[in-house]
């Protein structure tokens, strides 16, 4: 009993954490409940009494179309309507053609039509443009076309047209209820999530550099015992943000003007920004793994002057870049224009080019350093490949 | 007309390319057509004549459950059956409880039950474990529960139980047809795709290093004009492989023993291997961006002896690592054990540690080089942040 209690408390705690992490999840759950209850109440009203069984399409539509963000719900709703309309038209047409044959020929012709239409529509889902925006519409097209075909085995054309009409109307009702709920009850915008993701990525990069600046190059600090430090893991969330970002961009494009977002907001720009952030995170990963291996190979101080100078440069570069990133993330969050003179990055850039200039005074040293950097990065890759080898071997065992 | 012809030809070419890139896509499309035709033929047979409208559930099941890989179809089919069974039981139970109230109270109670069940099930889809494996089951649970509730407004309990029975039977028939088609007609295994993805990632990494070795460190070659080279882009596909890999692993876990795969194949190992490959690709990205910036800053040769020595080391490291990766990818592809002595990596490792040892003879130089590497990587990050700044500013305009 004690153990059961522990499990229940643990589970409740987990649920609580999920809810606290993003309270909109609770709102979304209640919205789905609300939309479904609305539909079921509509079913109860006299307006729909005459239709009987087809009203379940409104219920199915609500369950399938209600998504977390406004953009996703809108795109799925439109896909559902479009797919149903197209399939209804094609299906009725196919039925009329097949009707000319009559009897057994009709059934065989309909089966052939079904095979061709389903195969073609399934194949079209592999076209990238279709997959990105109309995948669900194609699924609904196949579904509706099959239903129309299968029903037309038995019913005469007039029944069929009425069936199609009822189906489209109930689906429109379902979509309307979904849109009403997502738009007017606590709307969750994909555009805002995308924004928050972009700003959060910039913050993570900034925090990494702040950690570098204070823990690694700061006064009285050395690059020791860094392996477990939290800031060295921050770039990982940035590296893995691509899938989420892509889907948010797709949905955000469907969303109408709202809040801070004008019509034709440059959504594709977020894709570019995300790619740059991920590239930066890659460099940070290389830097972090270099610093961690560096720590293992200690050596005495030998050229303290140059060493301290470069360290100071590193401090300037990392802290100022971090400051610039923080400012950028604020710019993204508040959607204000860029700050008039972004002199933080220029300070970091200046430190970086000063460093390069200073080194290049000693040409021989510069050349050796350059090629040594390449060799170091390569030998880092060699070490990583050893890890890959172990992993592969444990796979083949 | 000429223009139309061009568009049509272009579109046909595109379709042809999609089909040639992976001929299994054509097979999958035909399989969906086949499964749907099978269902519609079943609908035509006397066996199902008595059921009338509910047979459409078999059609819907086939459209929704047929997925590209065996694992995905199996998981969706099981989810659909489980979700329907659970919702059927809970729904009939709720109906019996509500029946005790009678009249208006029943309808209100059912609406309340619907609201609670839909909200709870939607919220449960945010639990990561549920999301990963049972997301579709939860959607079907909500759907079936709504249908049972909405239908029970009008029907008496016996009709309801018959409805539930018919629905479950037709769904089982639909799932059985899907499984028959995916298993016995040209099966497409997620496990094999996952395998191919892992081996392909290793090949991409190897090709990058081969490119480095021949174009950058080879005899008579310098690190010039590398910006447009194809091999410098190869790591990108590896970096973006995580989402595909995760879904393939989820599906592969559902697949039964087949071909080379035993029961309890260590699927999670692929996740670790993938993470290591992506980390390696990150280091390659840092290396590539460093080499590209390096090229822009030319300098005269000054310490040719050390320079050539390090270059030779780089050649050994990159070519031997590439060879090792090729061998690993072959190991993964053929699922043979590891080659008895993997002396390629050891050669690369030896070159890398020799290089470190040689450098460490000159302690002062080593120290400067180490800190210079950190500074160089950081100044690389600074340059990337400038790119991010531009991108953000064009966003805020």
Coordinates of C-alpha atoms in Angstrom, one line a residue, chain B residues 5-352:
Chain B
X5 CA 3.9 20.8 -72.1
X6 CA 7.1 22.0 -70.3
X7 CA 5.3 22.2 -67.0
X8 CA 3.8 18.7 -67.4
X9 CA 7.1 17.2 -68.5
X10 CA 8.9 18.9 -65.6
X11 CA 6.3 17.6 -63.1
X12 CA 6.5 14.1 -64.6
X13 CA 10.3 14.2 -64.3
X14 CA 9.9 15.2 -60.6
X15 CA 7.6 12.3 -60.0
X16 CA 10.0 10.0 -61.7
X17 CA 12.8 11.2 -59.6
X18 CA 10.8 10.7 -56.4
X19 CA 10.0 7.1 -57.5
X20 CA 13.6 6.3 -58.6
X21 CA 15.1 7.7 -55.4
X22 CA 13.2 5.1 -53.4
X23 CA 11.2 2.6 -55.5
X24 CA 9.6 1.3 -52.3
X25 CA 7.4 4.5 -52.5
X26 CA 5.7 3.1 -55.5
X27 CA 5.3 -0.2 -53.8
X28 CA 3.8 1.5 -50.8
X29 CA 1.3 3.4 -52.9
X30 CA 0.2 0.3 -54.7
X31 CA -0.2 -1.5 -51.4
X32 CA -2.5 1.2 -50.0
X33 CA -4.5 0.9 -53.2
X34 CA -4.6 -2.9 -52.8
X35 CA -5.6 -2.9 -49.2
X36 CA -8.5 -0.4 -49.9
X37 CA -9.7 -2.5 -52.8
X38 CA -9.6 -5.6 -50.6
X39 CA -11.7 -3.9 -48.0
X40 CA -14.2 -2.6 -50.5
X41 CA -14.5 -6.1 -52.0
X42 CA -15.1 -7.5 -48.5
X43 CA -17.9 -4.9 -48.1
X44 CA -19.4 -6.4 -51.3
X45 CA -19.4 -10.0 -49.9
X46 CA -22.4 -11.5 -48.2
X47 CA -20.4 -11.8 -44.9
X48 CA -20.7 -8.1 -44.2
X49 CA -24.1 -7.5 -45.8
X50 CA -26.0 -7.5 -42.5
X51 CA -23.9 -4.7 -41.0
X52 CA -24.5 -1.9 -43.4
X53 CA -23.1 1.4 -42.3
X54 CA -20.6 0.2 -39.8
X55 CA -18.5 -1.4 -42.5
X56 CA -17.1 2.1 -43.3
X57 CA -15.0 1.7 -40.1
X58 CA -13.0 -1.0 -41.8
X59 CA -12.3 1.5 -44.7
X60 CA -11.4 4.3 -42.3
X61 CA -9.1 2.0 -40.4
X62 CA -7.2 1.0 -43.5
X63 CA -6.8 4.6 -44.6
X64 CA -5.6 5.7 -41.2
X65 CA -3.4 2.7 -40.2
X66 CA -1.5 1.9 -43.5
X67 CA 1.9 3.4 -43.0
X68 CA 5.2 3.2 -44.9
X69 CA 7.0 0.7 -42.6
X70 CA 5.8 -2.5 -41.0
X71 CA 6.6 -1.2 -37.5
X72 CA 4.6 2.0 -38.0
X73 CA 1.6 0.1 -39.4
X74 CA 1.8 -2.4 -36.5
X75 CA 2.0 0.2 -33.8
X76 CA -0.9 2.2 -35.3
X77 CA -3.0 -0.9 -35.7
X78 CA -2.4 -2.0 -32.1
X79 CA -3.1 1.6 -30.9
X80 CA -6.3 1.7 -32.8
X81 CA -7.5 -1.6 -31.4
X82 CA -6.4 -0.8 -27.8
X83 CA -7.9 2.7 -28.0
X84 CA -11.2 1.4 -29.3
X85 CA -11.5 -1.4 -26.8
X86 CA -10.7 0.9 -23.8
X87 CA -13.1 3.6 -25.0
X88 CA -15.8 1.1 -25.7
X89 CA -15.6 -0.3 -22.1
X90 CA -15.4 3.1 -20.4
X91 CA -18.2 4.4 -22.7
X92 CA -20.6 1.6 -22.0
X93 CA -19.8 2.0 -18.2
X94 CA -20.5 5.7 -18.3
X95 CA -23.7 5.1 -20.2
X96 CA -24.8 2.6 -17.5
X97 CA -24.0 5.1 -14.7
X98 CA -25.8 7.9 -16.5
X99 CA -28.8 5.7 -17.2
X100 CA -29.5 5.6 -13.4
X101 CA -30.4 9.3 -13.6
X102 CA -32.8 9.1 -16.5
X103 CA -34.2 11.9 -18.6
X104 CA -32.5 15.2 -18.7
X105 CA -30.0 14.3 -16.0
X106 CA -28.7 11.5 -18.2
X107 CA -27.8 13.9 -21.0
X108 CA -26.1 16.4 -18.7
X109 CA -24.2 13.7 -16.9
X110 CA -23.0 12.2 -20.3
X111 CA -21.9 15.7 -21.4
X112 CA -19.9 16.1 -18.2
X113 CA -18.3 12.6 -18.6
X114 CA -17.4 13.5 -22.2
X115 CA -15.8 16.8 -21.1
X116 CA -13.7 15.1 -18.4
X117 CA -12.7 12.1 -20.4
X118 CA -11.7 14.2 -23.5
X119 CA -9.7 16.7 -21.4
X120 CA -7.9 14.0 -19.4
X121 CA -7.0 11.9 -22.5
X122 CA -5.8 15.0 -24.3
X123 CA -3.7 16.0 -21.3
X124 CA -2.2 12.5 -21.1
X125 CA -0.9 12.9 -24.6
X126 CA 1.6 15.5 -23.2
X127 CA 3.3 12.8 -21.0
X128 CA 6.4 11.9 -23.0
X129 CA 6.1 8.1 -22.6
X130 CA 2.5 8.2 -23.8
X131 CA 3.3 10.6 -26.7
X132 CA 6.1 8.4 -27.9
X133 CA 4.1 5.1 -28.1
X134 CA 0.4 5.6 -27.5
X135 CA -0.4 9.1 -29.0
X136 CA -2.6 7.6 -31.7
X137 CA -4.3 5.2 -29.2
X138 CA -5.3 8.3 -27.1
X139 CA -6.7 10.0 -30.1
X140 CA -8.8 6.9 -31.0
X141 CA -9.9 6.7 -27.3
X142 CA -11.3 10.2 -27.4
X143 CA -12.9 9.5 -30.8
X144 CA -14.6 6.3 -29.8
X145 CA -15.7 7.6 -26.4
X146 CA -17.3 10.6 -28.0
X147 CA -19.1 8.4 -30.6
X148 CA -20.4 6.0 -27.9
X149 CA -21.5 8.9 -25.7
X150 CA -23.2 10.8 -28.6
X151 CA -24.9 7.7 -29.8
X152 CA -26.1 6.8 -26.4
X153 CA -28.1 10.0 -26.2
X154 CA -30.6 8.2 -28.4
X155 CA -30.1 4.5 -28.4
X156 CA -30.9 2.1 -25.6
X157 CA -28.0 0.1 -24.0
X158 CA -28.5 -3.0 -26.1
X159 CA -28.1 -1.2 -29.4
X160 CA -25.1 0.5 -27.9
X161 CA -23.4 -2.8 -27.1
X162 CA -24.1 -4.1 -30.5
X163 CA -22.7 -0.9 -32.0
X164 CA -19.5 -1.3 -29.9
X165 CA -19.3 -4.9 -31.0
X166 CA -19.7 -4.1 -34.7
X167 CA -17.2 -1.2 -34.5
X168 CA -14.6 -3.4 -32.8
X169 CA -15.1 -6.2 -35.3
X170 CA -14.9 -4.0 -38.3
X171 CA -11.8 -2.3 -36.9
X172 CA -10.2 -5.7 -36.3
X173 CA -11.0 -6.6 -39.9
X174 CA -9.4 -3.4 -41.2
X175 CA -6.3 -3.9 -39.1
X176 CA -6.0 -7.5 -40.2
X177 CA -6.1 -6.4 -43.9
X178 CA -3.5 -3.7 -43.2
X179 CA -1.2 -6.2 -41.5
X180 CA -1.7 -8.8 -44.2
X181 CA -0.7 -6.3 -46.9
X182 CA 2.3 -4.9 -45.1
X183 CA 3.6 -8.2 -44.0
X184 CA 3.2 -10.3 -47.1
X185 CA 3.3 -7.8 -50.0
X186 CA 6.8 -6.4 -50.3
X187 CA 7.3 -5.6 -46.6
X188 CA 9.2 -2.4 -45.8
X189 CA 11.0 -2.6 -42.4
X190 CA 11.8 0.4 -40.3
X191 CA 14.7 -1.6 -38.8
X192 CA 16.4 -1.9 -42.2
X193 CA 15.9 1.8 -42.9
X194 CA 17.4 2.6 -39.5
X195 CA 20.4 0.4 -40.4
X196 CA 20.8 2.1 -43.7
X197 CA 20.6 5.5 -42.1
X198 CA 23.3 4.6 -39.5
X199 CA 25.6 3.2 -42.2
X200 CA 24.9 6.1 -44.5
X201 CA 25.8 8.6 -41.7
X202 CA 29.2 6.8 -41.2
X203 CA 29.8 6.9 -45.0
X204 CA 29.1 10.7 -45.1
X205 CA 31.6 11.3 -42.3
X206 CA 34.1 9.1 -44.1
X207 CA 33.6 10.9 -47.3
X208 CA 34.2 14.3 -45.6
X209 CA 37.5 13.0 -44.2
X210 CA 38.5 11.6 -47.5
X211 CA 37.8 14.9 -49.1
X212 CA 39.8 16.7 -46.4
X213 CA 42.7 14.2 -46.9
X214 CA 42.9 14.5 -50.7
X215 CA 41.8 18.1 -51.4
X216 CA 43.3 19.8 -48.4
X217 CA 46.4 18.0 -47.2
X218 CA 47.2 15.9 -50.3
X219 CA 50.4 16.6 -52.4
X220 CA 50.1 19.6 -54.7
X221 CA 46.9 20.7 -53.1
X222 CA 46.3 23.6 -50.8
X223 CA 43.3 24.7 -48.7
X224 CA 42.3 27.1 -51.4
X225 CA 38.9 27.5 -53.1
X226 CA 37.2 25.0 -50.8
X227 CA 34.1 27.1 -50.1
X228 CA 32.0 25.5 -52.9
X229 CA 33.3 21.9 -52.5
X230 CA 30.7 19.3 -52.1
X231 CA 32.4 17.2 -49.4
X232 CA 32.3 20.2 -47.1
X233 CA 28.5 19.9 -47.0
X234 CA 28.3 16.2 -46.2
X235 CA 28.2 16.5 -42.4
X236 CA 25.0 18.5 -42.7
X237 CA 22.8 15.6 -43.5
X238 CA 24.2 13.8 -40.5
X239 CA 23.5 16.8 -38.2
X240 CA 19.8 16.8 -39.3
X241 CA 19.2 13.0 -39.0
X242 CA 17.9 13.0 -35.4
X243 CA 14.2 13.3 -36.0
X244 CA 14.1 10.6 -38.7
X245 CA 16.3 8.3 -36.5
X246 CA 14.0 8.7 -33.4
X247 CA 10.9 7.8 -35.3
X248 CA 12.5 4.9 -37.0
X249 CA 13.8 3.5 -33.7
X250 CA 10.2 3.8 -32.2
X251 CA 8.8 1.9 -35.1
X252 CA 11.6 -0.7 -35.3
X253 CA 10.9 -1.6 -31.7
X254 CA 7.4 -2.8 -32.7
X255 CA 8.7 -5.0 -35.5
X256 CA 8.9 -8.8 -35.1
X257 CA 12.0 -10.9 -35.9
X258 CA 12.8 -10.7 -39.6
X259 CA 15.8 -11.2 -41.8
X260 CA 19.0 -10.4 -40.0
X261 CA 17.3 -9.0 -36.9
X262 CA 17.0 -11.2 -33.9
X263 CA 14.5 -10.8 -31.1
X264 CA 15.4 -7.9 -28.7
X265 CA 17.8 -6.3 -31.2
X266 CA 19.6 -3.5 -29.3
X267 CA 17.7 -0.7 -30.9
X268 CA 18.6 1.9 -28.3
X269 CA 22.2 1.4 -29.3
X270 CA 21.4 3.2 -32.6
X271 CA 20.4 6.3 -30.7
X272 CA 23.8 6.3 -29.0
X273 CA 25.6 5.7 -32.3
X274 CA 23.6 8.5 -33.9
X275 CA 24.4 10.9 -31.1
X276 CA 28.1 10.2 -31.5
X277 CA 28.0 10.6 -35.2
X278 CA 26.2 14.0 -34.8
X279 CA 28.8 15.1 -32.4
X280 CA 31.6 14.1 -34.8
X281 CA 29.7 16.0 -37.5
X282 CA 29.7 19.1 -35.3
X283 CA 33.4 18.9 -35.0
X284 CA 33.6 18.6 -38.7
X285 CA 31.5 21.7 -39.1
X286 CA 33.8 23.7 -36.9
X287 CA 36.8 22.3 -38.8
X288 CA 35.2 23.2 -42.2
X289 CA 34.3 26.7 -41.1
X290 CA 37.8 27.2 -39.7
X291 CA 39.4 26.0 -43.0
X292 CA 37.2 28.3 -45.0
X293 CA 38.2 31.4 -43.0
X294 CA 41.8 30.3 -43.0
X295 CA 41.8 30.3 -46.8
X296 CA 40.9 34.0 -46.8
X297 CA 44.0 34.9 -44.7
X298 CA 46.9 33.9 -46.8
X299 CA 50.4 34.2 -45.4
X300 CA 53.9 33.3 -46.7
X301 CA 55.6 30.0 -45.8
X302 CA 57.8 30.6 -42.8
X303 CA 58.5 27.5 -40.9
X304 CA 58.3 24.9 -43.7
X305 CA 59.7 22.0 -41.7
X306 CA 57.2 22.0 -38.9
X307 CA 54.4 23.0 -41.3
X308 CA 55.0 20.0 -43.5
X309 CA 55.3 17.7 -40.6
X310 CA 51.9 18.7 -39.2
X311 CA 50.4 18.5 -42.7
X312 CA 51.6 15.0 -43.1
X313 CA 50.1 14.1 -39.7
X314 CA 46.8 15.6 -40.8
X315 CA 46.8 13.5 -43.9
X316 CA 47.4 10.4 -42.0
X317 CA 44.7 11.3 -39.4
X318 CA 42.0 12.1 -41.9
X319 CA 42.6 9.3 -44.4
X320 CA 43.0 6.6 -41.8
X321 CA 40.0 7.7 -39.9
X322 CA 38.0 7.7 -43.1
X323 CA 39.1 4.2 -43.8
X324 CA 38.1 3.1 -40.4
X325 CA 34.7 4.7 -40.8
X326 CA 34.2 3.0 -44.1
X327 CA 35.0 -0.3 -42.4
X328 CA 32.5 0.5 -39.6
X329 CA 29.8 1.3 -42.1
X330 CA 30.4 -2.0 -43.8
X331 CA 30.2 -3.8 -40.5
X332 CA 26.8 -2.1 -39.8
X333 CA 25.6 -2.9 -43.3
X334 CA 26.5 -6.6 -43.3
X335 CA 25.9 -7.0 -39.5
X336 CA 29.1 -9.0 -39.2
X337 CA 31.2 -8.8 -36.1
X338 CA 34.0 -6.2 -35.8
X339 CA 37.1 -7.0 -37.9
X340 CA 39.5 -8.7 -35.5
X341 CA 42.1 -6.0 -35.4
X342 CA 40.9 -2.6 -36.4
X343 CA 44.3 -1.2 -37.0
X344 CA 43.2 1.7 -39.1
X345 CA 41.9 3.7 -36.2
X346 CA 45.0 2.8 -34.2
X347 CA 47.1 4.3 -37.0
X348 CA 45.1 7.5 -36.9
X349 CA 45.2 7.5 -33.1
X350 CA 48.9 7.0 -33.1
X351 CA 49.4 9.9 -35.5
X352 CA 47.3 12.1 -33.3

